Coordinates of C-alpha atoms in Angstrom, one line a residue:
M4 CA 10.9 -61.8 -35.9
R5 CA 13.8 -58.6 -35.7
R6 CA 14.2 -58.1 -31.5
Q7 CA 14.5 -62.5 -31.7
Q8 CA 17.6 -62.1 -34.5
A9 CA 18.9 -58.6 -32.3
L10 CA 18.7 -61.3 -29.4
I11 CA 20.7 -63.5 -31.2
E12 CA 23.1 -61.5 -32.5
A13 CA 23.2 -60.2 -28.9
V14 CA 24.6 -63.2 -27.7
L15 CA 26.9 -63.6 -30.3
G16 CA 29.2 -60.8 -29.1
A17 CA 28.5 -61.6 -25.6
T18 CA 31.2 -63.7 -22.8
S19 CA 30.2 -66.8 -20.9
A20 CA 30.0 -63.9 -18.0
D21 CA 26.5 -62.6 -19.9
E22 CA 24.5 -65.3 -18.8
T23 CA 22.0 -64.3 -15.9
R24 CA 18.3 -65.1 -14.3
W25 CA 16.8 -64.4 -17.0
L26 CA 19.1 -65.7 -20.0
E27 CA 20.7 -69.0 -20.8
W28 CA 22.6 -70.8 -24.5
K29 CA 23.1 -74.1 -26.0
S30 CA 26.1 -74.2 -28.2
S31 CA 23.9 -77.1 -29.5
L32 CA 21.6 -79.7 -28.3
D33 CA 19.3 -82.3 -30.1
V34 CA 15.8 -82.6 -28.5
S35 CA 14.8 -85.6 -30.7
K36 CA 17.7 -87.8 -28.2
P37 CA 17.1 -87.3 -23.6
E38 CA 19.7 -85.4 -23.3
G39 CA 18.8 -83.0 -25.3
A40 CA 15.0 -82.9 -24.2
F41 CA 16.5 -83.2 -20.7
S42 CA 18.7 -79.8 -20.9
V43 CA 16.1 -77.7 -22.6
A44 CA 13.2 -78.9 -19.3
R45 CA 15.9 -78.3 -16.9
A46 CA 16.3 -75.1 -17.8
I47 CA 12.7 -73.9 -18.9
L48 CA 11.7 -75.3 -15.1
G49 CA 14.5 -73.5 -13.6
F50 CA 13.2 -70.3 -15.4
A51 CA 9.6 -71.0 -13.8
N52 CA 10.9 -71.6 -10.0
R53 CA 12.5 -67.7 -9.7
M54 CA 10.3 -65.7 -8.0
P55 CA 8.1 -62.7 -8.8
D56 CA 9.5 -59.5 -8.6
V57 CA 13.1 -60.7 -8.4
A58 CA 11.8 -62.1 -12.3
S59 CA 10.1 -59.1 -13.5
Q60 CA 13.7 -56.5 -13.2
W61 CA 14.3 -58.3 -17.0
A62 CA 13.2 -58.4 -19.8
G63 CA 9.5 -58.0 -18.4
G64 CA 9.5 -61.1 -16.7
H65 CA 10.4 -63.6 -19.4
A66 CA 13.7 -65.4 -20.2
Y67 CA 14.9 -66.8 -22.8
L68 CA 16.9 -70.1 -24.1
L69 CA 18.6 -70.0 -26.6
V70 CA 20.1 -73.5 -28.4
G71 CA 22.7 -73.6 -31.4
V72 CA 24.2 -70.3 -30.9
E73 CA 27.7 -68.7 -28.7
E74 CA 30.1 -66.9 -28.2
N75 CA 31.5 -65.6 -31.6
A76 CA 29.8 -69.2 -32.9
L77 CA 26.5 -69.9 -35.3
H78 CA 26.3 -73.6 -35.3
G79 CA 22.5 -73.8 -35.6
V80 CA 19.8 -76.5 -35.0
S81 CA 18.0 -79.4 -36.2
T82 CA 14.0 -78.3 -36.9
H83 CA 11.6 -80.5 -35.6
D84 CA 7.6 -80.1 -35.5
V85 CA 6.3 -79.2 -33.2
E86 CA 3.7 -81.7 -32.6
K87 CA 7.0 -84.0 -31.9
V88 CA 8.6 -81.4 -29.6
D89 CA 6.6 -80.3 -27.4
P90 CA 6.3 -84.5 -26.7
W91 CA 9.8 -85.0 -25.6
I92 CA 9.6 -81.6 -23.6
A93 CA 6.7 -82.7 -22.0
R94 CA 8.2 -86.0 -20.6
Y95 CA 10.3 -84.0 -18.0
V96 CA 8.2 -80.5 -17.1
G97 CA 4.4 -82.5 -17.0
D98 CA 2.4 -82.6 -19.9
D99 CA 0.2 -79.3 -18.6
F100 CA 2.9 -77.7 -18.0
D101 CA 2.5 -74.6 -20.4
R102 CA 4.9 -71.8 -18.9
Y103 CA 6.6 -71.7 -21.9
Q104 CA 6.7 -71.4 -26.1
F105 CA 9.2 -72.3 -28.3
T106 CA 10.4 -71.0 -32.2
Y107 CA 12.6 -71.4 -34.9
V108 CA 14.5 -68.0 -35.7
P109 CA 16.4 -68.2 -39.1
Y110 CA 20.6 -66.4 -38.7
D111 CA 22.5 -65.7 -41.7
N112 CA 26.2 -64.7 -39.6
G113 CA 28.1 -64.3 -42.8
D114 CA 28.4 -68.1 -43.6
G115 CA 24.6 -68.6 -44.8
T116 CA 21.4 -68.8 -43.1
R117 CA 21.2 -71.4 -39.5
H118 CA 18.0 -72.0 -36.8
V119 CA 18.4 -71.3 -33.3
M120 CA 16.1 -72.8 -31.0
L121 CA 14.3 -69.5 -28.8
V122 CA 12.4 -70.7 -26.0
D123 CA 10.8 -67.5 -24.3
V124 CA 9.4 -69.2 -20.6
F125 CA 6.3 -66.8 -19.7
P126 CA 7.0 -64.9 -16.3
P127 CA 6.9 -66.5 -12.7
K128 CA 3.8 -64.9 -11.0
W129 CA 2.8 -65.2 -7.3
G130 CA 0.3 -68.2 -6.9
D131 CA 1.9 -70.5 -9.0
P132 CA 2.3 -74.1 -7.8
I133 CA 6.7 -75.1 -7.9
H134 CA 7.0 -77.6 -10.7
P135 CA 9.2 -80.3 -10.2
L136 CA 11.2 -82.5 -12.6
R137 CA 8.7 -85.2 -13.9
K138 CA 10.7 -87.6 -15.0
M139 CA 14.2 -89.1 -14.1
H140 CA 16.9 -88.8 -16.1
E141 CA 20.7 -90.1 -15.3
K142 CA 20.7 -88.6 -12.2
A143 CA 18.3 -86.2 -11.5
Y144 CA 15.8 -88.3 -9.8
A145 CA 12.0 -86.6 -10.6
G146 CA 10.7 -84.5 -8.5
T147 CA 14.2 -82.9 -8.6
V148 CA 13.4 -78.6 -8.1
F149 CA 15.8 -76.5 -10.4
H150 CA 15.7 -72.4 -9.2
R151 CA 17.6 -70.9 -12.0
S152 CA 21.1 -68.2 -10.2
P153 CA 23.0 -66.1 -11.8
G154 CA 24.0 -67.8 -14.8
R155 CA 23.6 -71.3 -14.0
T156 CA 20.7 -73.5 -13.2
L157 CA 20.8 -76.1 -10.7
P158 CA 18.7 -78.3 -8.0
A159 CA 17.4 -75.7 -5.2
G160 CA 18.2 -75.3 -1.6
P161 CA 16.8 -74.7 1.1
A162 CA 16.0 -71.3 1.5
E163 CA 14.4 -71.2 -2.7
I164 CA 12.0 -74.3 -1.6
D165 CA 10.7 -71.6 1.7
A166 CA 10.6 -69.1 -0.9
L167 CA 8.6 -70.5 -3.6
T168 CA 6.3 -72.6 -1.1
E169 CA 5.3 -68.5 -0.1
R170 CA 5.2 -67.7 -3.4
A171 CA 2.3 -70.6 -4.2
R172 CA 0.3 -70.0 -1.1
R173 CA 0.0 -65.9 -1.9
A174 CA -2.1 -67.1 -4.7
A175 CA -5.2 -66.0 -2.5
Q176 CA -3.4 -62.3 -1.6
R177 CA -4.4 -60.2 -4.7
I178 CA -4.3 -56.7 -5.4
N179 CA -6.7 -54.8 -4.3
V180 CA -6.6 -50.2 -5.2
A181 CA -8.6 -48.0 -6.1
V182 CA -7.7 -46.1 -8.9
D183 CA -9.4 -42.5 -9.4
I184 CA -9.2 -39.4 -11.5
T185 CA -8.7 -35.9 -9.0
A186 CA -8.7 -33.3 -11.1
G187 CA -8.0 -32.8 -15.9
A188 CA -9.4 -33.3 -18.6
V189 CA -8.8 -33.8 -22.7
A190 CA -7.5 -30.3 -23.8
L191 CA -8.1 -29.6 -27.3
V192 CA -5.5 -27.4 -28.3
P193 CA -5.3 -24.7 -30.6
F194 CA -3.0 -25.3 -32.3
S195 CA -1.0 -28.7 -34.3
P196 CA 2.1 -30.0 -35.5
D197 CA 1.1 -28.5 -39.4
T198 CA 0.5 -25.7 -37.4
I199 CA 4.1 -25.5 -35.9
K200 CA 5.4 -26.2 -39.6
E201 CA 3.6 -23.4 -41.5
S202 CA 4.9 -21.1 -38.2
L203 CA 8.4 -21.9 -39.7
T204 CA 8.4 -21.3 -42.7
G205 CA 9.8 -17.7 -42.8
A206 CA 12.4 -18.6 -40.7
R207 CA 13.1 -21.1 -43.5
E208 CA 13.5 -18.6 -46.6
K209 CA 15.1 -16.3 -44.6
L210 CA 17.9 -19.1 -44.1
L211 CA 17.7 -20.1 -47.3
A212 CA 17.5 -17.0 -48.8
Q213 CA 22.1 -17.2 -46.9
L214 CA 22.4 -18.5 -50.0
P215 CA 24.3 -17.2 -54.0
G216 CA 21.6 -18.0 -56.9
T217 CA 23.4 -19.5 -58.8
G218 CA 25.3 -22.0 -56.3
P219 CA 28.6 -24.5 -56.3
A220 CA 28.6 -28.0 -57.1
K221 CA 28.6 -30.9 -53.6
T222 CA 32.2 -30.2 -54.2
D223 CA 32.7 -26.8 -54.5
L224 CA 33.4 -24.0 -52.2
A225 CA 31.8 -21.3 -50.8
F226 CA 34.2 -18.4 -49.7
P227 CA 33.5 -15.2 -48.0
A228 CA 35.2 -11.3 -49.6
W229 CA 38.5 -12.5 -50.5
S230 CA 39.7 -9.9 -49.2
D231 CA 38.6 -10.4 -45.2
P232 CA 41.7 -11.7 -43.7
L233 CA 39.9 -14.1 -40.6
A234 CA 38.5 -15.5 -44.3
V235 CA 37.7 -19.4 -45.1
P236 CA 35.5 -21.7 -47.5
D237 CA 32.4 -22.9 -46.5
R238 CA 32.4 -26.8 -47.0
R239 CA 29.3 -27.2 -47.0
S240 CA 27.9 -27.3 -50.6
H241 CA 23.9 -26.2 -50.7
D242 CA 22.3 -28.9 -50.5
E243 CA 24.3 -30.4 -47.5
F244 CA 23.6 -26.3 -45.4
R245 CA 19.3 -27.3 -46.6
E246 CA 19.6 -30.9 -45.3
E247 CA 20.9 -29.3 -41.6
V248 CA 17.9 -25.9 -42.3
E249 CA 15.5 -29.2 -42.7
Q250 CA 16.9 -30.5 -39.7
Y251 CA 17.2 -28.1 -38.0
L252 CA 13.0 -26.2 -38.6
Q253 CA 11.9 -30.3 -37.8
D254 CA 13.5 -30.1 -34.2
H255 CA 12.3 -26.9 -33.9
A256 CA 9.2 -28.1 -34.2
A257 CA 9.2 -31.1 -32.4
A258 CA 10.4 -28.7 -28.9
M259 CA 7.4 -25.5 -30.3
E260 CA 5.2 -29.3 -29.4
K261 CA 7.2 -29.5 -26.2
T262 CA 6.6 -26.4 -25.2
L263 CA 2.7 -25.5 -25.8
L264 CA 2.4 -28.6 -24.8
R265 CA 3.7 -27.7 -21.9
A266 CA 2.0 -24.7 -21.1
T267 CA -1.0 -26.0 -21.8
G268 CA -0.7 -28.1 -18.8
R269 CA -0.5 -25.7 -16.5
T270 CA -3.8 -24.1 -17.7
G271 CA -5.6 -25.8 -15.8
S272 CA -5.9 -29.5 -17.5
A273 CA -3.6 -31.8 -16.6
L274 CA -4.9 -35.0 -15.6
R275 CA -4.5 -36.4 -11.7
V276 CA -4.9 -39.5 -10.6
K277 CA -4.5 -40.6 -7.6
L278 CA -3.8 -43.7 -6.1
T279 CA -5.3 -45.9 -2.5
N280 CA -5.4 -48.9 -1.0
P281 CA -8.0 -49.6 0.8
G282 CA -6.8 -52.8 2.7
E283 CA -4.8 -53.8 5.4
T284 CA -1.6 -56.2 3.2
F285 CA 1.4 -54.1 2.1
L286 CA 0.9 -53.5 -1.9
A287 CA 4.5 -53.9 -2.8
K288 CA 5.4 -51.8 -6.2
V289 CA 2.3 -51.2 -7.9
E290 CA 2.6 -50.3 -11.3
V291 CA -1.2 -48.3 -13.1
V292 CA -1.7 -48.8 -16.7
L293 CA -4.4 -46.3 -18.5
T294 CA -5.4 -46.7 -21.9
V295 CA -6.4 -43.7 -23.7
P296 CA -9.1 -44.1 -27.1
G297 CA -7.7 -42.4 -29.6
P298 CA -8.2 -39.0 -31.3
A299 CA -6.8 -37.4 -27.1
Q300 CA -3.2 -38.4 -26.9
A301 CA -1.0 -38.0 -24.0
Y302 CA 2.3 -35.9 -22.3
A303 CA 4.2 -36.2 -19.4
W304 CA 7.6 -34.2 -18.2
D305 CA 9.2 -33.7 -15.7
E306 CA 9.7 -30.4 -15.0
D307 CA 13.5 -30.5 -14.0
D308 CA 14.1 -30.9 -17.4
D309 CA 14.3 -28.2 -19.6
V310 CA 13.2 -28.8 -23.1
K311 CA 16.3 -28.6 -24.9
T312 CA 16.0 -25.3 -28.0
P313 CA 18.3 -26.6 -31.7
K314 CA 21.0 -24.1 -31.8
A315 CA 20.2 -22.2 -36.0
P316 CA 22.6 -23.2 -38.7
A317 CA 25.9 -21.6 -39.4
K318 CA 25.4 -18.5 -41.2
Y319 CA 26.5 -19.8 -45.1
G320 CA 29.5 -18.2 -46.2
H321 CA 29.8 -16.5 -42.8
R322 CA 33.8 -15.9 -41.5
D323 CA 33.0 -17.6 -37.9
F324 CA 32.0 -21.6 -40.0
A325 CA 35.4 -22.3 -39.0
L326 CA 35.4 -21.7 -35.2
T327 CA 31.6 -22.7 -35.1
G328 CA 30.8 -24.0 -38.0
I329 CA 32.6 -26.3 -38.1
L330 CA 30.3 -28.4 -35.0
G331 CA 27.2 -27.1 -36.6
L332 CA 28.3 -30.1 -39.8
Q333 CA 28.0 -32.6 -36.8
R334 CA 24.5 -33.5 -34.8
F335 CA 25.4 -33.9 -31.1
P336 CA 22.0 -34.9 -29.7
T337 CA 21.2 -34.6 -25.3
P338 CA 21.7 -37.9 -23.8
F339 CA 18.8 -39.6 -23.0
V340 CA 18.3 -39.9 -19.3
P341 CA 15.1 -42.1 -18.5
L342 CA 13.8 -40.8 -16.0
D343 CA 12.1 -43.0 -13.7
H344 CA 9.4 -41.1 -11.9
V345 CA 7.7 -39.5 -15.0
P346 CA 5.5 -41.9 -17.0
Q347 CA 5.6 -43.7 -20.1
I348 CA 3.6 -42.5 -23.2
Q349 CA 3.2 -45.4 -26.1
Q350 CA 1.5 -44.4 -29.2
D351 CA -0.4 -48.1 -30.1
G352 CA -2.1 -48.0 -33.0
E353 CA -5.6 -46.3 -32.0
R354 CA -5.3 -46.2 -28.7
T355 CA -2.3 -44.5 -26.2
V356 CA -1.1 -46.4 -23.0
I357 CA 0.2 -44.8 -20.3
R358 CA 2.0 -46.8 -18.0
F359 CA 3.1 -45.1 -14.3
S360 CA 6.2 -46.2 -12.4
P361 CA 5.9 -48.2 -10.3
L362 CA 4.9 -48.1 -6.4
D363 CA 5.0 -48.9 -2.8
L364 CA 1.8 -49.0 -1.3
R365 CA 1.4 -48.8 2.4
P366 CA -2.3 -49.9 3.9
H367 CA -4.9 -47.3 3.5
E368 CA -2.6 -45.0 2.0
T369 CA -3.3 -43.0 -1.1
I370 CA -0.9 -41.1 -3.5
E371 CA -1.1 -39.3 -6.1
L372 CA 0.2 -39.7 -9.6
H373 CA 2.0 -38.3 -11.9
S374 CA 0.5 -35.3 -13.8
V375 CA -0.1 -36.5 -17.4
T376 CA -1.2 -33.3 -20.4
L377 CA -4.3 -35.6 -22.1
Y378 CA -5.5 -33.4 -25.6
S379 CA -6.9 -33.3 -28.7
Y380 CA -5.8 -32.3 -32.2
R381 CA -9.4 -32.7 -33.6
E382 CA -12.8 -32.0 -31.7
T383 CA -14.3 -34.9 -29.2
A384 CA -16.5 -35.7 -26.0
G385 CA -15.4 -37.2 -23.4
T386 CA -13.1 -40.2 -23.2
D387 CA -13.3 -43.3 -21.6
V388 CA -10.5 -43.6 -19.9
Q389 CA -10.0 -48.3 -18.8
W390 CA -7.0 -48.5 -16.0
R391 CA -5.0 -51.3 -13.9
A392 CA -3.5 -51.9 -11.5
T393 CA -0.8 -54.6 -10.7
A394 CA 1.7 -54.8 -7.7
T395 CA 4.5 -57.8 -7.6
N396 CA 4.7 -59.0 -4.4
V397 CA 0.5 -60.1 -5.1
S398 CA -1.1 -61.7 -7.0
G399 CA -3.8 -61.8 -9.8
H400 CA -4.4 -56.5 -11.0
A401 CA -7.3 -54.8 -11.3
Q402 CA -8.9 -53.0 -13.1
G403 CA -11.6 -50.6 -13.4
R404 CA -12.7 -47.1 -16.0
F405 CA -13.7 -44.0 -15.5
T406 CA -14.7 -40.7 -18.4
I407 CA -12.2 -37.8 -18.8
P408 CA -14.8 -34.7 -20.1
A409 CA -13.1 -32.5 -22.3
Q410 CA -12.1 -28.9 -22.7
S411 CA -11.1 -26.1 -24.9
V412 CA -7.9 -24.7 -24.3
H413 CA -7.0 -20.9 -25.6
A414 CA -4.7 -19.7 -28.4
D415 CA -4.0 -16.6 -25.1
D416 CA -4.0 -18.7 -22.2
V417 CA -1.6 -21.2 -23.6
E418 CA 0.9 -18.7 -24.9
K419 CA 0.3 -16.8 -21.5
A420 CA 1.3 -20.2 -19.9
A421 CA 5.0 -21.1 -22.4
G422 CA 6.1 -17.5 -21.3
L423 CA 4.9 -16.0 -24.6
P424 CA 5.1 -12.3 -24.4
P425 CA 0.7 -11.0 -26.5
R426 CA 0.4 -10.7 -29.7

């Protein structure tokens, strides 16, 4: 519901130029009337008649129609039972067309709650047939093929018909790839988030020792030696300084964990997977997804992307606070710049999903995918990993499984790989 409301919010702040190949909105329509049902059906058919490789560039291939909202205005629509709406739309898209679903999303922009009709059109696939208009409406004849272009839904031209014909023809072409493990294990690491936090206890005590035994109230100012001509008040209260310290320790612990996980991968336990195309068909944008059951987790990084070590809070009451501490009061996180070639890792309940960046694969070509560190804070045996692969220019998917063994990692090896001095 929150993501649907966020889409409504985005439309309210948009302009007409923001309507795209995957998003359209209407200020008001009554789907119980032929004109309203046809308008919704035309948008659905236009979205359904997109090419899979084009559609996949946005919103995971989905497309959305919103009715009852436009730029800077929330109008809302009358709600109807789904048992009534589906037949109204089916007159134009066909009784067996099931490539969409709709819902009514409540939204309040300050003038009371109104309902917006949100239609989700599913991603097109290779092998999908052409979806024509099934019933005439005014000048739109039955059999018309609508196609979604940037910002508009129009009758398809010869080029679009040729492309859709090719889309349907590819039903016989299915992806054929092999995914195999070449090296790696689930590393049983000698550290955990709790042990890392415990190691920072001394740092916390040292930082907080800077506070006077009896500190000022929140609005008071702490002064260094009054005789120092550069002395300036510390504008932070005790509580604000403690919050800075805790945030610093939290960031420092996260940086330490990343450093140790990278070092773990360098000990020789990193997972390496190869992708092979054994056939004669060129495969475009092949995406491999691994599903790893718990307790194993995953971490991936780019060697050129250094771990940013956070800066400790400025010393409490220090005379240089006027020059450096004021900046320390504000957090300037490093801008996140996604690296296309680094796998995306998502924790999904009791499992970890690793999504490798799509790549093109020539006939008989084998490519080694980006390495990933699999690790576990708990004792575990071999892990059964499921893989799934898809491509944008052929239909279907390939899938399989392989087992990854567990391997204990010694603390000395991790510290050495991390470049830490021997204890």
